[in-house]
Short mmCIF file of C-alpha atoms in Angstrom, two decimals:
data_model
loop_
_atom_site.label_atom_id
_atom_site.label_comp_id
_atom_site.label_asym_id
_atom_site.label_seq_id
_atom_site.Cartn_x
_atom_site.Cartn_y
_atom_site.Cartn_z
CA MET A 1 0.00 0.01 0.02
CA SER A 2 1.68 3.17 -1.21
CA MET A 3 -0.37 5.68 0.80
CA THR A 4 0.77 6.08 4.40
CA SER A 5 -0.32 9.59 5.33
CA SER A 6 -2.45 10.34 8.41
CA ALA A 7 -5.21 11.55 6.11
CA PHE A 8 -5.31 8.15 4.43
CA CYS A 9 -5.39 6.36 7.77
CA MET A 10 -8.24 8.55 9.02
CA LYS A 11 -10.27 8.02 5.87
CA LEU A 12 -9.76 4.28 6.04
CA TYR A 13 -10.72 4.33 9.73
CA LEU A 14 -13.87 6.24 8.90
CA PHE A 15 -14.84 3.66 6.33
CA ILE A 16 -14.44 0.84 8.83
CA TYR A 17 -16.39 2.85 11.40
CA PHE A 18 -19.50 3.46 9.40
CA THR A 19 -19.46 0.07 7.71
CA PHE A 20 -19.27 -1.98 10.87
CA ASN A 21 -20.90 0.51 13.25
CA LEU A 22 -18.15 0.39 15.85
CA GLY A 23 -19.91 2.23 18.64
CA ARG A 24 -21.57 5.59 18.91
CA TYR A 25 -19.08 6.78 21.54
CA LEU A 26 -16.65 7.54 18.66
CA ASP A 27 -19.10 9.78 16.82
CA ALA A 28 -18.15 12.98 18.63
CA LEU A 29 -14.45 12.34 18.01
CA LEU A 30 -14.98 11.78 14.30
CA HIS A 31 -17.61 14.42 13.70
CA SER A 32 -15.36 17.42 13.29
CA TYR A 33 -12.91 15.67 10.95
CA TRP A 34 -15.69 14.25 8.82
CA ARG A 35 -17.34 17.64 8.37
CA GLN A 36 -14.10 19.25 7.34
CA ASP A 37 -13.01 16.59 4.81
CA LEU A 38 -16.23 14.76 3.79
CA GLU A 39 -14.21 12.05 2.07
CA PHE A 40 -14.09 8.34 2.64
CA PHE A 41 -12.77 5.14 1.10
CA MET A 42 -14.81 2.14 0.00
CA PRO A 43 -13.81 -1.06 -1.81
CA GLY A 44 -13.69 -0.85 -5.64
CA PHE A 45 -16.59 -2.18 -7.63
CA VAL A 46 -16.48 -5.58 -9.31
CA ASP A 47 -18.41 -5.81 -12.57
CA THR A 48 -19.00 -9.53 -13.14
CA HIS A 49 -20.51 -9.20 -16.62
CA ILE A 50 -19.88 -6.57 -19.30
CA HIS A 51 -19.62 -6.69 -23.10
CA ALA A 52 -16.77 -4.32 -23.96
CA SER A 53 -17.50 -4.75 -27.67
CA GLN A 54 -20.98 -3.29 -27.34
CA TYR A 55 -19.90 0.04 -25.87
CA SER A 56 -20.28 2.01 -29.11
CA PHE A 57 -24.08 1.60 -29.13
CA SER A 58 -24.72 1.87 -25.40
CA GLY A 59 -27.78 3.91 -24.59
CA THR A 60 -29.46 3.03 -27.89
CA ALA A 61 -31.15 -0.03 -29.45
CA LEU A 62 -33.24 -0.99 -26.45
CA ASP A 63 -36.46 -1.56 -28.36
CA LEU A 64 -36.30 -5.34 -28.87
CA PRO A 65 -36.25 -8.48 -26.79
CA LEU A 66 -33.00 -10.46 -26.35
CA LEU A 67 -32.81 -12.74 -29.41
CA ASP A 68 -34.06 -10.10 -31.85
CA TRP A 69 -31.74 -7.54 -30.23
CA LEU A 70 -28.75 -9.80 -30.77
CA ASN A 71 -29.58 -10.37 -34.43
CA LYS A 72 -30.42 -6.78 -35.37
CA TYR A 73 -27.90 -4.77 -33.34
CA THR A 74 -25.25 -6.80 -31.55
CA PHE A 75 -23.86 -9.30 -34.07
CA PRO A 76 -23.45 -6.68 -36.86
CA VAL A 77 -21.46 -4.44 -34.52
CA GLU A 78 -19.35 -7.19 -33.05
CA ALA A 79 -18.45 -8.38 -36.55
CA LYS A 80 -16.55 -5.08 -37.01
CA PHE A 81 -13.93 -5.98 -34.42
CA ASP A 82 -11.63 -7.62 -36.95
CA ASP A 83 -10.64 -3.97 -37.56
CA LEU A 84 -8.04 -3.26 -34.90
CA SER A 85 -8.32 0.48 -35.28
CA PHE A 86 -12.05 0.35 -34.54
CA ALA A 87 -11.46 -2.09 -31.68
CA LYS A 88 -8.80 0.10 -30.09
CA ASP A 89 -11.09 3.13 -30.10
CA VAL A 90 -14.02 1.29 -28.54
CA TYR A 91 -12.00 -0.71 -25.99
CA THR A 92 -9.97 2.30 -24.83
CA LYS A 93 -13.12 4.26 -24.22
CA VAL A 94 -14.95 1.50 -22.34
CA VAL A 95 -12.02 0.76 -20.06
CA LYS A 96 -11.57 4.46 -19.24
CA ARG A 97 -15.32 4.94 -18.69
CA THR A 98 -15.65 1.98 -16.33
CA LEU A 99 -12.55 3.01 -14.33
CA LYS A 100 -13.89 6.54 -13.92
CA ASN A 101 -17.12 4.98 -12.63
CA GLY A 102 -15.21 3.03 -10.00
CA THR A 103 -14.97 -0.41 -11.62
CA THR A 104 -11.64 -1.72 -10.41
CA THR A 105 -12.35 -5.26 -11.70
CA ALA A 106 -14.25 -6.17 -14.82
CA CYS A 107 -15.19 -9.51 -16.36
CA TYR A 108 -15.27 -8.70 -20.10
CA PHE A 109 -16.75 -10.34 -23.15
CA ALA A 110 -14.84 -9.32 -26.28
CA THR A 111 -15.69 -10.89 -29.69
CA ILE A 112 -14.71 -13.94 -31.73
CA HIS A 113 -11.67 -12.04 -33.03
CA THR A 114 -8.47 -13.14 -31.27
CA ASP A 115 -6.22 -10.17 -32.04
CA SER A 116 -8.73 -7.54 -30.96
CA SER A 117 -9.53 -9.57 -27.84
CA LEU A 118 -5.83 -9.52 -27.00
CA LEU A 119 -5.88 -5.77 -27.61
CA LEU A 120 -8.65 -5.42 -24.97
CA ALA A 121 -6.41 -7.27 -22.48
CA ASP A 122 -3.51 -4.97 -23.39
CA ILE A 123 -5.64 -1.87 -22.81
CA THR A 124 -6.95 -3.02 -19.42
CA ASN A 125 -3.35 -3.61 -18.35
CA THR A 126 -2.22 -0.23 -19.65
CA PHE A 127 -4.82 1.62 -17.65
CA GLY A 128 -4.32 -0.55 -14.56
CA GLN A 129 -7.74 -2.19 -14.43
CA ARG A 130 -7.99 -5.72 -12.99
CA ALA A 131 -9.78 -7.86 -15.58
CA LEU A 132 -10.82 -11.24 -16.85
CA VAL A 133 -11.04 -11.05 -20.66
CA GLY A 134 -12.79 -13.60 -22.84
CA LYS A 135 -12.51 -14.21 -26.55
CA VAL A 136 -16.07 -15.15 -27.51
CA CYS A 137 -16.67 -18.63 -28.89
CA MET A 138 -19.59 -19.35 -31.18
CA ASP A 139 -19.98 -21.69 -34.13
CA PHE A 140 -23.72 -21.45 -34.68
CA ASN A 141 -25.34 -18.23 -35.93
CA ILE A 142 -28.18 -18.54 -38.41
CA ALA A 143 -29.08 -14.83 -38.38
CA HIS A 144 -25.55 -13.54 -39.10
CA GLN A 145 -23.64 -16.21 -40.98
CA LYS A 146 -20.41 -14.25 -41.25
CA TYR A 147 -20.18 -13.78 -37.51
CA LYS A 148 -19.24 -17.27 -36.37
CA GLU A 149 -16.39 -19.78 -36.39
CA THR A 150 -15.98 -23.43 -37.10
CA PRO A 151 -15.59 -25.58 -33.95
CA ARG A 152 -11.94 -26.18 -34.81
CA GLU A 153 -11.23 -22.49 -35.42
CA SER A 154 -12.90 -21.51 -32.20
CA VAL A 155 -10.88 -23.93 -30.06
CA GLU A 156 -7.56 -23.23 -31.85
CA GLU A 157 -8.06 -19.46 -31.63
CA THR A 158 -9.12 -19.68 -28.02
CA GLN A 159 -5.95 -21.60 -27.22
CA ARG A 160 -3.90 -18.95 -29.08
CA PHE A 161 -5.66 -16.24 -27.14
CA ILE A 162 -4.88 -17.98 -23.82
CA ASP A 163 -1.26 -18.66 -24.73
CA GLU A 164 -0.50 -15.16 -25.97
CA LEU A 165 -2.25 -13.48 -23.06
CA GLN A 166 -0.54 -15.63 -20.46
CA ASN A 167 2.83 -15.07 -22.15
CA LYS A 168 2.43 -11.33 -21.57
CA GLN A 169 2.55 -12.14 -17.84
CA TYR A 170 0.18 -9.38 -16.85
CA SER A 171 -0.20 -9.50 -13.08
CA ARG A 172 -3.92 -8.65 -12.96
CA VAL A 173 -5.35 -9.53 -16.38
CA MET A 174 -6.26 -13.15 -17.10
CA PRO A 175 -8.13 -15.13 -19.78
CA ILE A 176 -11.54 -16.65 -19.28
CA ILE A 177 -13.20 -19.34 -21.39
CA THR A 178 -16.24 -17.68 -23.06
CA PRO A 179 -18.85 -19.69 -24.92
CA ARG A 180 -21.38 -17.02 -25.87
CA PHE A 181 -24.36 -19.06 -24.77
CA ALA A 182 -25.78 -22.53 -25.55
CA LEU A 183 -27.79 -21.30 -28.55
CA ALA A 184 -24.63 -20.07 -30.29
CA CYS A 185 -22.53 -23.18 -29.67
CA THR A 186 -22.76 -26.76 -30.90
CA GLY A 187 -22.35 -29.58 -28.43
CA SER A 188 -18.98 -30.31 -30.04
CA LEU A 189 -17.67 -26.87 -29.28
CA LEU A 190 -19.05 -26.89 -25.71
CA THR A 191 -17.33 -30.21 -25.12
CA SER A 192 -13.97 -28.89 -26.34
CA LEU A 193 -14.24 -25.68 -24.29
CA GLY A 194 -15.14 -27.64 -21.18
CA LEU A 195 -12.08 -29.86 -21.60
CA LEU A 196 -9.88 -26.84 -22.27
CA ALA A 197 -11.06 -25.12 -19.09
CA GLU A 198 -10.60 -28.29 -17.05
CA GLU A 199 -7.13 -29.13 -18.37
CA GLN A 200 -5.79 -25.60 -17.82
CA ASN A 201 -7.80 -24.71 -14.69
CA LEU A 202 -9.36 -21.65 -16.32
CA HIS A 203 -12.25 -19.41 -15.43
CA ILE A 204 -15.49 -19.72 -17.49
CA GLN A 205 -18.21 -17.25 -18.28
CA SER A 206 -21.41 -17.40 -20.31
CA HIS A 207 -25.15 -16.63 -20.22
CA ILE A 208 -27.98 -18.73 -18.84
CA SER A 209 -31.78 -18.47 -18.62
CA GLU A 210 -31.86 -14.79 -19.53
CA SER A 211 -35.24 -14.86 -21.27
CA LEU A 212 -38.04 -17.38 -21.50
CA LYS A 213 -37.80 -17.53 -25.34
CA GLU A 214 -34.11 -18.30 -25.11
CA THR A 215 -34.65 -20.92 -22.43
CA GLU A 216 -37.30 -22.62 -24.50
CA ALA A 217 -35.07 -22.62 -27.57
CA VAL A 218 -32.24 -24.28 -25.55
CA LYS A 219 -34.70 -26.91 -24.41
CA MET A 220 -35.55 -27.72 -28.03
CA LEU A 221 -31.98 -27.63 -29.31
CA PHE A 222 -30.58 -29.72 -26.45
CA CYS A 223 -33.62 -31.97 -25.96
CA GLY A 224 -31.61 -34.74 -24.32
CA PHE A 225 -30.73 -32.61 -21.27
CA GLN A 226 -32.73 -32.03 -18.15
CA ASN A 227 -32.55 -28.20 -18.27
CA TYR A 228 -30.39 -25.29 -19.31
CA SER A 229 -27.93 -25.77 -16.44
CA ASP A 230 -27.57 -29.44 -17.27
CA VAL A 231 -26.37 -28.48 -20.76
CA TYR A 232 -23.39 -26.63 -19.28
CA ASP A 233 -22.84 -29.14 -16.55
CA LYS A 234 -22.66 -32.16 -18.87
CA HIS A 235 -20.12 -30.26 -20.96
CA ARG A 236 -17.94 -29.58 -17.89
CA LEU A 237 -18.62 -25.85 -18.00
CA LEU A 238 -20.35 -25.53 -14.63
CA THR A 239 -17.48 -25.38 -12.10
CA ASP A 240 -16.32 -23.44 -9.07
CA LYS A 241 -14.65 -21.02 -11.55
CA THR A 242 -17.78 -20.39 -13.56
CA VAL A 243 -19.85 -17.20 -13.58
CA MET A 244 -23.15 -17.26 -15.51
CA ALA A 245 -24.98 -14.05 -16.38
CA HIS A 246 -28.69 -13.49 -15.64
CA GLY A 247 -30.32 -16.76 -14.42
CA CYS A 248 -33.72 -15.11 -14.32
CA HIS A 249 -35.60 -18.34 -14.99
CA LEU A 250 -33.47 -20.88 -13.17
CA SER A 251 -35.43 -23.46 -11.19
CA ASN A 252 -34.67 -24.31 -7.57
CA GLU A 253 -33.28 -27.61 -8.83
CA GLU A 254 -30.85 -25.72 -11.04
CA LEU A 255 -29.84 -23.42 -8.16
CA GLN A 256 -29.08 -26.55 -6.12
CA LEU A 257 -26.80 -27.68 -8.97
CA PHE A 258 -25.06 -24.30 -8.99
CA LYS A 259 -24.49 -24.61 -5.24
CA CYS A 260 -23.16 -28.16 -5.63
CA ARG A 261 -20.70 -27.16 -8.40
CA GLY A 262 -19.67 -23.88 -6.70
CA ALA A 263 -20.73 -21.89 -9.78
CA ALA A 264 -21.80 -18.24 -9.56
CA ILE A 265 -24.47 -15.94 -11.01
CA SER A 266 -23.98 -12.42 -12.28
CA HIS A 267 -27.13 -10.42 -11.58
CA CYS A 268 -27.71 -7.89 -14.36
CA PRO A 269 -30.90 -6.01 -13.36
CA ASN A 270 -30.63 -3.18 -15.83
CA SER A 271 -30.45 -5.39 -18.92
CA ASN A 272 -33.00 -7.83 -17.48
CA ILE A 273 -35.57 -5.03 -17.56
CA SER A 274 -34.28 -3.17 -20.63
CA LEU A 275 -34.67 -6.19 -22.90
CA ILE A 276 -37.81 -7.37 -21.07
CA SER A 277 -36.03 -10.60 -20.24
CA GLY A 278 -37.15 -11.37 -16.71
CA VAL A 279 -36.59 -10.75 -13.00
CA LEU A 280 -34.03 -12.51 -10.85
CA ASP A 281 -35.05 -13.30 -7.29
CA VAL A 282 -31.72 -12.60 -5.60
CA ARG A 283 -33.08 -13.48 -2.18
CA ASN A 284 -33.87 -16.96 -3.45
CA VAL A 285 -30.35 -17.27 -4.93
CA LEU A 286 -28.84 -16.27 -1.61
CA ASN A 287 -31.09 -18.65 0.28
CA HIS A 288 -29.74 -21.46 -1.87
CA GLY A 289 -26.21 -20.51 -0.93
CA VAL A 290 -25.18 -19.66 -4.50
CA LYS A 291 -22.42 -17.11 -5.10
CA ILE A 292 -23.73 -13.97 -6.73
CA GLY A 293 -22.34 -10.60 -7.89
CA LEU A 294 -23.61 -7.72 -9.95
CA GLY A 295 -23.03 -6.92 -13.64
CA THR A 296 -23.80 -3.89 -15.79
CA ASP A 297 -24.19 -6.06 -18.90
CA ALA A 298 -23.56 -3.10 -21.20
CA ALA A 299 -24.91 -2.48 -23.77
CA ALA A 300 -28.13 -4.39 -23.01
CA GLY A 301 -27.79 -2.53 -19.77
CA TYR A 302 -27.69 1.13 -20.68
CA SER A 303 -25.32 2.21 -17.89
CA HIS A 304 -21.67 1.29 -17.33
CA SER A 305 -21.84 2.37 -13.67
CA MET A 306 -22.02 -0.18 -10.92
CA LEU A 307 -23.93 2.38 -8.92
CA ASP A 308 -26.72 1.91 -11.42
CA ALA A 309 -26.51 -1.86 -11.01
CA ILE A 310 -26.87 -1.41 -7.26
CA ARG A 311 -29.91 0.82 -7.66
CA ARG A 312 -31.60 -1.45 -10.24
CA ALA A 313 -30.95 -4.51 -8.03
CA ILE A 314 -32.71 -2.78 -5.10
CA ASP A 315 -35.59 -1.67 -7.37
CA THR A 316 -36.01 -5.23 -8.69
CA SER A 317 -36.17 -6.55 -5.15
CA LYS A 318 -38.80 -3.98 -4.28
CA TYR A 319 -40.80 -4.94 -7.38
CA ILE A 320 -40.85 -8.57 -6.22
CA SER A 321 -42.02 -7.53 -2.77
CA MET A 322 -44.93 -5.62 -4.33
CA HIS A 323 -46.26 -8.98 -5.50
CA ASP A 324 -45.38 -10.93 -2.35
CA SER A 325 -45.98 -9.27 0.99
CA SER A 326 -43.87 -11.88 2.78
CA TYR A 327 -40.83 -11.17 0.61
CA LYS A 328 -37.85 -9.59 2.38
CA THR A 329 -36.56 -6.76 0.24
CA LEU A 330 -32.78 -6.52 -0.21
CA SER A 331 -31.18 -3.76 1.82
CA TYR A 332 -28.69 -1.33 0.30
CA LYS A 333 -25.97 -2.94 2.47
CA GLU A 334 -26.70 -6.37 1.02
CA VAL A 335 -26.59 -5.08 -2.51
CA PHE A 336 -23.43 -3.05 -1.86
CA ARG A 337 -21.85 -6.32 -0.78
CA LEU A 338 -22.91 -7.92 -4.07
CA ALA A 339 -21.14 -5.08 -5.94
CA THR A 340 -17.87 -5.60 -4.01
CA LEU A 341 -17.15 -8.76 -1.99
CA GLY A 342 -19.97 -10.73 -3.66
CA GLY A 343 -18.48 -9.95 -7.07
CA SER A 344 -15.03 -11.01 -5.93
CA GLU A 345 -16.49 -14.30 -4.68
CA ALA A 346 -18.31 -14.84 -7.98
CA LEU A 347 -15.00 -14.47 -9.85
CA GLY A 348 -12.96 -16.53 -7.37
CA LEU A 349 -10.96 -13.50 -6.27
CA GLN A 350 -12.27 -13.24 -2.69
CA ASN A 351 -8.82 -13.89 -1.23
CA THR A 352 -7.40 -10.96 -3.14
CA ILE A 353 -10.03 -8.24 -3.36
CA GLY A 354 -13.57 -7.30 -2.29
CA ASN A 355 -13.00 -5.57 1.07
CA PHE A 356 -10.19 -4.12 3.20
CA GLU A 357 -9.14 -7.25 5.05
CA VAL A 358 -5.47 -7.47 5.96
CA GLU A 359 -3.32 -9.01 3.20
CA LYS A 360 -5.77 -8.30 0.43
CA GLU A 361 -4.81 -5.95 -2.39
CA PHE A 362 -5.99 -2.35 -2.03
CA ASP A 363 -8.64 -1.88 -4.69
CA ALA A 364 -10.49 1.21 -3.47
CA LEU A 365 -12.41 4.36 -4.31
CA LEU A 366 -11.93 7.69 -2.57
CA ILE A 367 -15.41 9.22 -2.43
CA SER A 368 -15.77 13.00 -2.13
CA PRO A 369 -19.09 14.84 -1.94
CA VAL A 370 -18.49 17.90 -4.17
CA SER A 371 -20.17 21.29 -4.12
CA ASP A 372 -21.45 21.03 -7.68
CA GLY A 373 -22.18 17.30 -7.45
CA PRO A 374 -25.37 15.25 -7.59
CA PHE A 375 -26.22 15.49 -3.91
CA ASP A 376 -25.90 17.80 -0.92
CA VAL A 377 -24.71 17.09 2.62
CA PHE A 378 -26.31 18.73 5.66
CA ASP A 379 -25.12 19.08 9.25
CA SER A 380 -27.84 16.70 10.37
CA ASP A 381 -26.54 13.93 8.10
CA SER A 382 -24.85 11.01 9.81
CA ASN A 383 -21.83 9.30 8.27
CA GLU A 384 -24.08 6.52 7.04
CA ASP A 385 -26.47 9.07 5.53
CA VAL A 386 -23.60 10.42 3.39
CA VAL A 387 -22.73 6.88 2.23
CA GLN A 388 -26.39 6.20 1.33
CA LYS A 389 -26.60 9.48 -0.59
CA PHE A 390 -23.55 8.48 -2.63
CA ILE A 391 -24.95 5.02 -3.38
CA ASN A 392 -28.44 6.34 -4.32
CA LEU A 393 -27.56 9.70 -5.89
CA GLY A 394 -23.82 9.79 -6.59
CA ASP A 395 -21.93 9.43 -9.84
CA ASP A 396 -18.41 9.57 -11.23
CA ARG A 397 -18.04 13.24 -10.08
CA ASN A 398 -17.88 11.91 -6.54
CA ILE A 399 -15.20 9.32 -7.31
CA LYS A 400 -12.12 11.45 -6.70
CA GLU A 401 -9.50 8.70 -6.89
CA VAL A 402 -9.41 5.02 -7.88
CA TYR A 403 -6.79 2.53 -6.71
CA VAL A 404 -6.01 -0.95 -8.06
CA ALA A 405 -3.58 -2.98 -5.95
CA GLY A 406 -2.51 0.22 -4.23
CA LYS A 407 -1.71 2.06 -7.47
CA LYS A 408 -3.67 5.21 -8.26
CA VAL A 409 -5.29 4.76 -11.71
CA ILE A 410 -7.80 7.64 -11.49
CA PRO A 411 -7.14 10.49 -12.16
CA PHE A 412 -5.47 9.26 -15.34
CA PRO A 413 -1.86 10.23 -15.91
CA ARG A 414 -1.84 13.44 -18.00
CA PHE A 415 -0.41 11.76 -21.07
CA GLU A 416 -3.26 9.24 -21.17
CA VAL A 417 -6.25 11.56 -20.78
#
């Protein structure tokens, strides 16, 4: 940890104080300092599901459900990433945008193009973001025939991606096996990817049960399997290093399988609503003991801010409670945990990041209420009130500094702005 000043120590102490509520007798001691500085540290956000290649059309194209949206908007744009100049522009902008919004760790989908996927890894390393980067694998695409691979190409190029990325020896950027989803992959490709992940002990990411239409299509295409989760499980793709996005329509039986395998879910509430895909009952996932984090899922989710993911997750929970009076709505503290420690658990990084435990790496945000910012602070506000205002009203203007493994990455160095 490079920062050793008394100001840093006090800010860190304040964070621990209001997070764990270490006694009201300290409030008078801290009150004067807090009012003078109004700054505090919190753990960096972990985005467990984001499509870097879709950044160029974020905030648009939200008028169709999932499968139609993929065919009309997503596949044509992703097909452009064989152009390294185009890829560099998009990937540089999305990495900078997410860092400015406090995402210290991101789990990225790239495209089927190996060289531009490697470029994304290079850019995350250059800007200091911790990342898992996946070259997308798909050998079945009726709607966009030019945007797919053969099974052999997909496996060979995935191996090349892994080898070249690992040879770069980036300390905080790693490859992740990335079958797009079951509808875009033949059983042959899924089998090969499962073996590849198993043999090399690699992380895995994909999508599951995002929409009902998708889930029904998987049932028809893979008719010999019990359910959507069984498709991945039988192909050795459901492991304790797997994170699956969405899961809106998973059955309790499937959640039990997730628990048994140690697999995780990335909850993407913005995109779930934006594409009218479904609603994930996070409380039920937690009750089953399944690991779960939050994802922005840009560009199906229209915001790249994990603050938005937190707010949409709370809203979704409240929506469920409107239809079930016995339902226990998620608290902001529970959802904040999903955005930090929960995300680190979902990605298997809980021993390295997620909170400020001793011996973990210092991934952190310095939060500063600003005079021209999105919220105001009053003398009557408690420390926790200020934190809640940031979570519910704050934005990147309040994120004064961002640290990854103790290194300040925001503000950007002048030559990189």
